């Protein structure tokens, strides 16, 4: 929790410092639906549940053709199998979106970004490590007025943190060794509101 608060505070300070360099600054709040997980542990396929989540970001407008977002998300899925475990992902990311404005009402964009995901799994047998996350995205912003926009986005996210097994627990170390990759790639459908200041 300390690391999350430290990174959040650092992002806030950077955002306030950089704000004068951008044409407009906003706050974006969104919901997301994570689905179609391409997931495996050490080459063994698993099936995390599709899940709803949410998050927020600070948005910096780069004139008419770009956006930079600094923000974070929260989602919690269940990984089935012999034993079900809940997996929590809290990615803190920076994103760049470049696009085309259409008659001041619409902004169509593509982009991508990267960051760090703080992870947890509710299992006494394993520890899920934090790790790098990166993504590609595409979407649309619809201006609802001078100060509010509706944003819809599709995102594909790549995440491959390490998972560590406790020695001698349920035969996992015999199968995988002390640690292995936990692939958690997936798609996201996202929708939210941007409030411009």
PDB file of C-alpha atoms in Angstrom:
ATOM      1  CA  UNK A   1       0.000   0.000   0.000  1.00  0.00           C
ATOM      2  CA  UNK A   2       2.904   2.352   0.729  1.00  0.00           C
ATOM      3  CA  UNK A   3       4.259   1.874  -2.793  1.00  0.00           C
ATOM      4  CA  UNK A   4       0.848   2.637  -4.323  1.00  0.00           C
ATOM      5  CA  UNK A   5       0.509   5.847  -2.308  1.00  0.00           C
ATOM      6  CA  UNK A   6       4.072   6.911  -3.140  1.00  0.00           C
ATOM      7  CA  UNK A   7       3.597   6.393  -6.879  1.00  0.00           C
ATOM      8  CA  UNK A   8       0.189   8.091  -6.815  1.00  0.00           C
ATOM      9  CA  UNK A   9       1.682  11.105  -5.014  1.00  0.00           C
ATOM     10  CA  UNK A  10       4.607  11.262  -7.455  1.00  0.00           C
ATOM     11  CA  UNK A  11       2.223  11.168 -10.446  1.00  0.00           C
ATOM     12  CA  UNK A  12       0.158  13.938  -8.859  1.00  0.00           C
ATOM     13  CA  UNK A  13       3.199  16.172  -8.358  1.00  0.00           C
ATOM     14  CA  UNK A  14       4.368  15.558 -11.959  1.00  0.00           C
ATOM     15  CA  UNK A  15       0.872  16.296 -13.244  1.00  0.00           C
ATOM     16  CA  UNK A  16       0.647  19.613 -11.386  1.00  0.00           C
ATOM     17  CA  UNK A  17       4.172  20.607 -12.462  1.00  0.00           C
ATOM     18  CA  UNK A  18       3.537  19.786 -16.129  1.00  0.00           C
ATOM     19  CA  UNK A  19       0.008  21.205 -16.328  1.00  0.00           C
ATOM     20  CA  UNK A  20       0.942  24.700 -17.632  1.00  0.00           C
ATOM     21  CA  UNK A  21       2.614  23.139 -20.706  1.00  0.00           C
ATOM     22  CA  UNK A  22      -0.647  21.612 -21.965  1.00  0.00           C
ATOM     23  CA  UNK A  23      -3.652  23.282 -23.560  1.00  0.00           C
ATOM     24  CA  UNK A  24      -6.129  21.725 -21.131  1.00  0.00           C
ATOM     25  CA  UNK A  25      -6.142  19.362 -18.137  1.00  0.00           C
ATOM     26  CA  UNK A  26      -8.931  16.990 -17.165  1.00  0.00           C
ATOM     27  CA  UNK A  27      -9.967  14.265 -14.768  1.00  0.00           C
ATOM     28  CA  UNK A  28     -11.198  10.997 -16.297  1.00  0.00           C
ATOM     29  CA  UNK A  29     -13.238   8.405 -14.395  1.00  0.00           C
ATOM     30  CA  UNK A  30     -14.079   5.077 -16.043  1.00  0.00           C
ATOM     31  CA  UNK A  31     -15.412   1.579 -15.703  1.00  0.00           C
ATOM     32  CA  UNK A  32     -13.900  -1.384 -17.505  1.00  0.00           C
ATOM     33  CA  UNK A  33     -14.750  -4.956 -18.432  1.00  0.00           C
ATOM     34  CA  UNK A  34     -11.762  -7.337 -18.661  1.00  0.00           C
ATOM     35  CA  UNK A  35     -12.390 -10.391 -20.840  1.00  0.00           C
ATOM     36  CA  UNK A  36     -10.868 -12.983 -23.172  1.00  0.00           C
ATOM     37  CA  UNK A  37      -7.879 -13.712 -20.924  1.00  0.00           C
ATOM     38  CA  UNK A  38      -4.949 -15.429 -22.652  1.00  0.00           C
ATOM     39  CA  UNK A  39      -3.581 -16.835 -19.406  1.00  0.00           C
ATOM     40  CA  UNK A  40      -1.190 -19.551 -18.349  1.00  0.00           C
ATOM     41  CA  UNK A  41       1.154 -20.498 -15.527  1.00  0.00           C
ATOM     42  CA  UNK A  42       4.436 -22.003 -16.681  1.00  0.00           C
ATOM     43  CA  UNK A  43       2.917 -23.061 -20.002  1.00  0.00           C
ATOM     44  CA  UNK A  44      -0.236 -24.555 -18.402  1.00  0.00           C
ATOM     45  CA  UNK A  45      -3.395 -22.786 -19.605  1.00  0.00           C
ATOM     46  CA  UNK A  46      -5.772 -21.350 -17.018  1.00  0.00           C
ATOM     47  CA  UNK A  47      -9.094 -19.527 -17.342  1.00  0.00           C
ATOM     48  CA  UNK A  48      -9.547 -16.384 -15.215  1.00  0.00           C
ATOM     49  CA  UNK A  49     -13.124 -15.138 -15.004  1.00  0.00           C
ATOM     50  CA  UNK A  50     -14.219 -12.103 -17.026  1.00  0.00           C
ATOM     51  CA  UNK A  51     -14.594  -9.245 -14.562  1.00  0.00           C
ATOM     52  CA  UNK A  52     -15.660  -5.615 -14.105  1.00  0.00           C
ATOM     53  CA  UNK A  53     -13.258  -3.019 -12.710  1.00  0.00           C
ATOM     54  CA  UNK A  54     -12.652   0.696 -12.733  1.00  0.00           C
ATOM     55  CA  UNK A  55     -10.193   3.523 -12.375  1.00  0.00           C
ATOM     56  CA  UNK A  56      -9.310   7.158 -12.945  1.00  0.00           C
ATOM     57  CA  UNK A  57      -6.629   9.279 -14.587  1.00  0.00           C
ATOM     58  CA  UNK A  58      -5.394  12.815 -15.045  1.00  0.00           C
ATOM     59  CA  UNK A  59      -5.601  13.792 -18.742  1.00  0.00           C
ATOM     60  CA  UNK A  60      -3.402  16.355 -20.478  1.00  0.00           C
ATOM     61  CA  UNK A  61      -4.606  17.626 -23.855  1.00  0.00           C
ATOM     62  CA  UNK A  62      -1.879  18.067 -26.486  1.00  0.00           C
ATOM     63  CA  UNK A  63      -3.577  20.614 -28.701  1.00  0.00           C
ATOM     64  CA  UNK A  64      -6.221  19.088 -30.970  1.00  0.00           C
ATOM     65  CA  UNK A  65      -4.482  15.808 -31.826  1.00  0.00           C
ATOM     66  CA  UNK A  66      -3.218  14.192 -28.625  1.00  0.00           C
ATOM     67  CA  UNK A  67      -3.791  13.195 -25.033  1.00  0.00           C
ATOM     68  CA  UNK A  68      -1.458  12.002 -22.272  1.00  0.00           C
ATOM     69  CA  UNK A  69      -3.058  10.102 -19.377  1.00  0.00           C
ATOM     70  CA  UNK A  70      -1.527   9.247 -16.000  1.00  0.00           C
ATOM     71  CA  UNK A  71      -3.773   6.946 -14.019  1.00  0.00           C
ATOM     72  CA  UNK A  72      -4.587   3.673 -12.387  1.00  0.00           C
ATOM     73  CA  UNK A  73      -7.091   0.822 -12.524  1.00  0.00           C
ATOM     74  CA  UNK A  74      -8.396  -1.841 -10.176  1.00  0.00           C
ATOM     75  CA  UNK A  75      -9.698  -5.275 -11.135  1.00  0.00           C
ATOM     76  CA  UNK A  76     -10.092  -8.555  -9.285  1.00  0.00           C
ATOM     77  CA  UNK A  77     -10.644 -11.863 -11.073  1.00  0.00           C
ATOM     78  CA  UNK A  78     -10.963 -15.479  -9.994  1.00  0.00           C
ATOM     79  CA  UNK A  79      -8.653 -18.142 -11.379  1.00  0.00           C
ATOM     80  CA  UNK A  80     -10.326 -21.572 -11.333  1.00  0.00           C
ATOM     81  CA  UNK A  81      -8.839 -25.037 -11.190  1.00  0.00           C
ATOM     82  CA  UNK A  82      -8.367 -27.534  -8.382  1.00  0.00           C
ATOM     83  CA  UNK A  83      -8.448 -24.530  -6.041  1.00  0.00           C
ATOM     84  CA  UNK A  84     -10.001 -21.155  -6.894  1.00  0.00           C
ATOM     85  CA  UNK A  85      -7.926 -18.079  -6.093  1.00  0.00           C
ATOM     86  CA  UNK A  86      -8.746 -14.393  -6.422  1.00  0.00           C
ATOM     87  CA  UNK A  87      -6.134 -12.336  -8.299  1.00  0.00           C
ATOM     88  CA  UNK A  88      -6.001  -8.560  -7.823  1.00  0.00           C
ATOM     89  CA  UNK A  89      -4.341  -6.276 -10.391  1.00  0.00           C
ATOM     90  CA  UNK A  90      -3.730  -2.558  -9.783  1.00  0.00           C
ATOM     91  CA  UNK A  91      -1.900  -1.192 -12.856  1.00  0.00           C
ATOM     92  CA  UNK A  92      -0.561   2.378 -12.662  1.00  0.00           C
ATOM     93  CA  UNK A  93       0.160   3.522 -16.214  1.00  0.00           C
ATOM     94  CA  UNK A  94       0.965   6.372 -18.588  1.00  0.00           C
ATOM     95  CA  UNK A  95      -0.791   6.434 -21.972  1.00  0.00           C
ATOM     96  CA  UNK A  96      -0.325   8.431 -25.181  1.00  0.00           C
ATOM     97  CA  UNK A  97      -3.291   8.812 -27.542  1.00  0.00           C
ATOM     98  CA  UNK A  98      -3.010  10.415 -30.981  1.00  0.00           C
ATOM     99  CA  UNK A  99      -6.009  11.045 -33.171  1.00  0.00           C
ATOM    100  CA  UNK A 100      -8.134  13.100 -35.493  1.00  0.00           C
ATOM    101  CA  UNK A 101     -10.716  15.656 -34.334  1.00  0.00           C
ATOM    102  CA  UNK A 102     -13.941  15.672 -36.345  1.00  0.00           C
ATOM    103  CA  UNK A 103     -15.901  18.966 -36.296  1.00  0.00           C
ATOM    104  CA  UNK A 104     -15.023  19.655 -32.635  1.00  0.00           C
ATOM    105  CA  UNK A 105     -17.548  17.019 -31.538  1.00  0.00           C
ATOM    106  CA  UNK A 106     -15.540  13.797 -31.934  1.00  0.00           C
ATOM    107  CA  UNK A 107     -11.953  12.701 -31.365  1.00  0.00           C
ATOM    108  CA  UNK A 108     -10.970   9.327 -32.887  1.00  0.00           C
ATOM    109  CA  UNK A 109      -7.665   7.969 -31.601  1.00  0.00           C
ATOM    110  CA  UNK A 110      -5.175   5.132 -31.328  1.00  0.00           C
ATOM    111  CA  UNK A 111      -2.417   4.843 -28.772  1.00  0.00           C
ATOM    112  CA  UNK A 112      -0.585   2.817 -26.218  1.00  0.00           C
ATOM    113  CA  UNK A 113       1.172   2.945 -22.917  1.00  0.00           C
ATOM    114  CA  UNK A 114       3.039   1.175 -20.165  1.00  0.00           C
ATOM    115  CA  UNK A 115       3.350   1.098 -16.419  1.00  0.00           C
ATOM    116  CA  UNK A 116       3.666  -1.057 -13.343  1.00  0.00           C
ATOM    117  CA  UNK A 117       1.027  -3.411 -11.935  1.00  0.00           C
ATOM    118  CA  UNK A 118       0.750  -4.083  -8.196  1.00  0.00           C
ATOM    119  CA  UNK A 119      -0.506  -7.652  -7.893  1.00  0.00           C
ATOM    120  CA  UNK A 120      -1.833  -9.982  -5.234  1.00  0.00           C
ATOM    121  CA  UNK A 121      -3.238 -13.515  -5.054  1.00  0.00           C
ATOM    122  CA  UNK A 122      -5.184 -14.883  -2.100  1.00  0.00           C
ATOM    123  CA  UNK A 123      -3.280 -18.158  -1.814  1.00  0.00           C
ATOM    124  CA  UNK A 124      -1.040 -19.458   0.944  1.00  0.00           C
ATOM    125  CA  UNK A 125       0.779 -21.631  -1.612  1.00  0.00           C
ATOM    126  CA  UNK A 126       2.055 -18.909  -3.960  1.00  0.00           C
ATOM    127  CA  UNK A 127       3.097 -15.253  -4.152  1.00  0.00           C
ATOM    128  CA  UNK A 128       2.267 -13.164  -7.222  1.00  0.00           C
ATOM    129  CA  UNK A 129       4.945 -10.547  -7.888  1.00  0.00           C
ATOM    130  CA  UNK A 130       4.398  -7.017  -9.199  1.00  0.00           C
ATOM    131  CA  UNK A 131       5.479  -6.403 -12.768  1.00  0.00           C
ATOM    132  CA  UNK A 132       5.580  -4.403 -15.998  1.00  0.00           C
ATOM    133  CA  UNK A 133       2.362  -3.965 -17.958  1.00  0.00           C
ATOM    134  CA  UNK A 134       1.893  -2.456 -21.412  1.00  0.00           C
ATOM    135  CA  UNK A 135      -1.009  -2.024 -23.834  1.00  0.00           C
ATOM    136  CA  UNK A 136      -2.334  -0.797 -27.152  1.00  0.00           C
ATOM    137  CA  UNK A 137      -5.662   1.005 -27.447  1.00  0.00           C
ATOM    138  CA  UNK A 138      -8.131   2.668 -29.767  1.00  0.00           C
ATOM    139  CA  UNK A 139     -11.270   4.641 -29.086  1.00  0.00           C
ATOM    140  CA  UNK A 140     -13.412   7.729 -29.387  1.00  0.00           C
ATOM    141  CA  UNK A 141     -14.162  10.824 -27.316  1.00  0.00           C
ATOM    142  CA  UNK A 142     -17.533  12.521 -27.781  1.00  0.00           C
ATOM    143  CA  UNK A 143     -17.816  16.098 -26.522  1.00  0.00           C
ATOM    144  CA  UNK A 144     -20.965  16.535 -24.438  1.00  0.00           C
ATOM    145  CA  UNK A 145     -20.256  20.219 -23.852  1.00  0.00           C
ATOM    146  CA  UNK A 146     -17.326  22.552 -23.278  1.00  0.00           C
ATOM    147  CA  UNK A 147     -16.274  20.816 -20.053  1.00  0.00           C
ATOM    148  CA  UNK A 148     -17.337  17.143 -20.396  1.00  0.00           C
ATOM    149  CA  UNK A 149     -16.523  14.354 -22.853  1.00  0.00           C
ATOM    150  CA  UNK A 150     -17.621  10.729 -23.035  1.00  0.00           C
ATOM    151  CA  UNK A 151     -14.795   8.287 -23.811  1.00  0.00           C
ATOM    152  CA  UNK A 152     -15.155   4.723 -25.099  1.00  0.00           C
ATOM    153  CA  UNK A 153     -12.068   2.566 -25.597  1.00  0.00           C
ATOM    154  CA  UNK A 154     -10.888  -0.917 -26.517  1.00  0.00           C
ATOM    155  CA  UNK A 155      -7.576  -1.979 -24.999  1.00  0.00           C
ATOM    156  CA  UNK A 156      -5.347  -5.052 -25.283  1.00  0.00           C
ATOM    157  CA  UNK A 157      -3.095  -5.465 -22.270  1.00  0.00           C
ATOM    158  CA  UNK A 158       0.074  -7.598 -21.928  1.00  0.00           C
ATOM    159  CA  UNK A 159       1.161  -8.639 -18.435  1.00  0.00           C
ATOM    160  CA  UNK A 160       3.549 -11.436 -17.509  1.00  0.00           C
ATOM    161  CA  UNK A 161       4.529 -11.230 -13.807  1.00  0.00           C
ATOM    162  CA  UNK A 162       6.476 -13.888 -11.907  1.00  0.00           C
ATOM    163  CA  UNK A 163       4.753 -16.211  -9.485  1.00  0.00           C
ATOM    164  CA  UNK A 164       6.712 -17.856  -6.655  1.00  0.00           C
ATOM    165  CA  UNK A 165       5.810 -21.181  -5.042  1.00  0.00           C
ATOM    166  CA  UNK A 166       6.460 -22.115  -1.441  1.00  0.00           C
ATOM    167  CA  UNK A 167       8.834 -25.064  -1.123  1.00  0.00           C
ATOM    168  CA  UNK A 168       7.127 -28.417  -0.839  1.00  0.00           C
ATOM    169  CA  UNK A 169       3.563 -27.089  -1.223  1.00  0.00           C
ATOM    170  CA  UNK A 170       1.094 -29.350  -3.149  1.00  0.00           C
ATOM    171  CA  UNK A 171       3.747 -30.496  -5.602  1.00  0.00           C
ATOM    172  CA  UNK A 172       3.970 -27.164  -7.419  1.00  0.00           C
ATOM    173  CA  UNK A 173       7.717 -26.784  -6.929  1.00  0.00           C
ATOM    174  CA  UNK A 174       8.247 -30.220  -8.458  1.00  0.00           C
ATOM    175  CA  UNK A 175       6.262 -29.171 -11.530  1.00  0.00           C
ATOM    176  CA  UNK A 176       7.416 -25.558 -11.986  1.00  0.00           C
ATOM    177  CA  UNK A 177      10.472 -24.990  -9.785  1.00  0.00           C
ATOM    178  CA  UNK A 178      10.611 -22.136  -7.281  1.00  0.00           C
ATOM    179  CA  UNK A 179       9.056 -19.605  -9.692  1.00  0.00           C
ATOM    180  CA  UNK A 180       7.605 -19.278 -13.182  1.00  0.00           C
ATOM    181  CA  UNK A 181       5.760 -16.813 -15.417  1.00  0.00           C
ATOM    182  CA  UNK A 182       2.083 -16.037 -14.836  1.00  0.00           C
ATOM    183  CA  UNK A 183       0.736 -14.735 -18.161  1.00  0.00           C
ATOM    184  CA  UNK A 184      -2.336 -12.520 -17.709  1.00  0.00           C
ATOM    185  CA  UNK A 185      -2.826 -10.942 -21.169  1.00  0.00           C
ATOM    186  CA  UNK A 186      -6.412  -9.836 -21.809  1.00  0.00           C
ATOM    187  CA  UNK A 187      -8.771  -7.424 -23.554  1.00  0.00           C
ATOM    188  CA  UNK A 188     -10.648  -4.541 -21.971  1.00  0.00           C
ATOM    189  CA  UNK A 189     -13.735  -2.579 -22.994  1.00  0.00           C
ATOM    190  CA  UNK A 190     -13.686   0.773 -21.208  1.00  0.00           C
ATOM    191  CA  UNK A 191     -16.111   3.686 -20.903  1.00  0.00           C
ATOM    192  CA  UNK A 192     -15.902   6.857 -18.857  1.00  0.00           C
ATOM    193  CA  UNK A 193     -16.250  10.603 -18.577  1.00  0.00           C
ATOM    194  CA  UNK A 194     -13.547  13.274 -18.910  1.00  0.00           C
ATOM    195  CA  UNK A 195     -14.107  16.518 -16.999  1.00  0.00           C
ATOM    196  CA  UNK A 196     -12.014  19.357 -18.454  1.00  0.00           C
ATOM    197  CA  UNK A 197     -10.798  22.264 -16.339  1.00  0.00           C
TER     198      UNK A 197
END
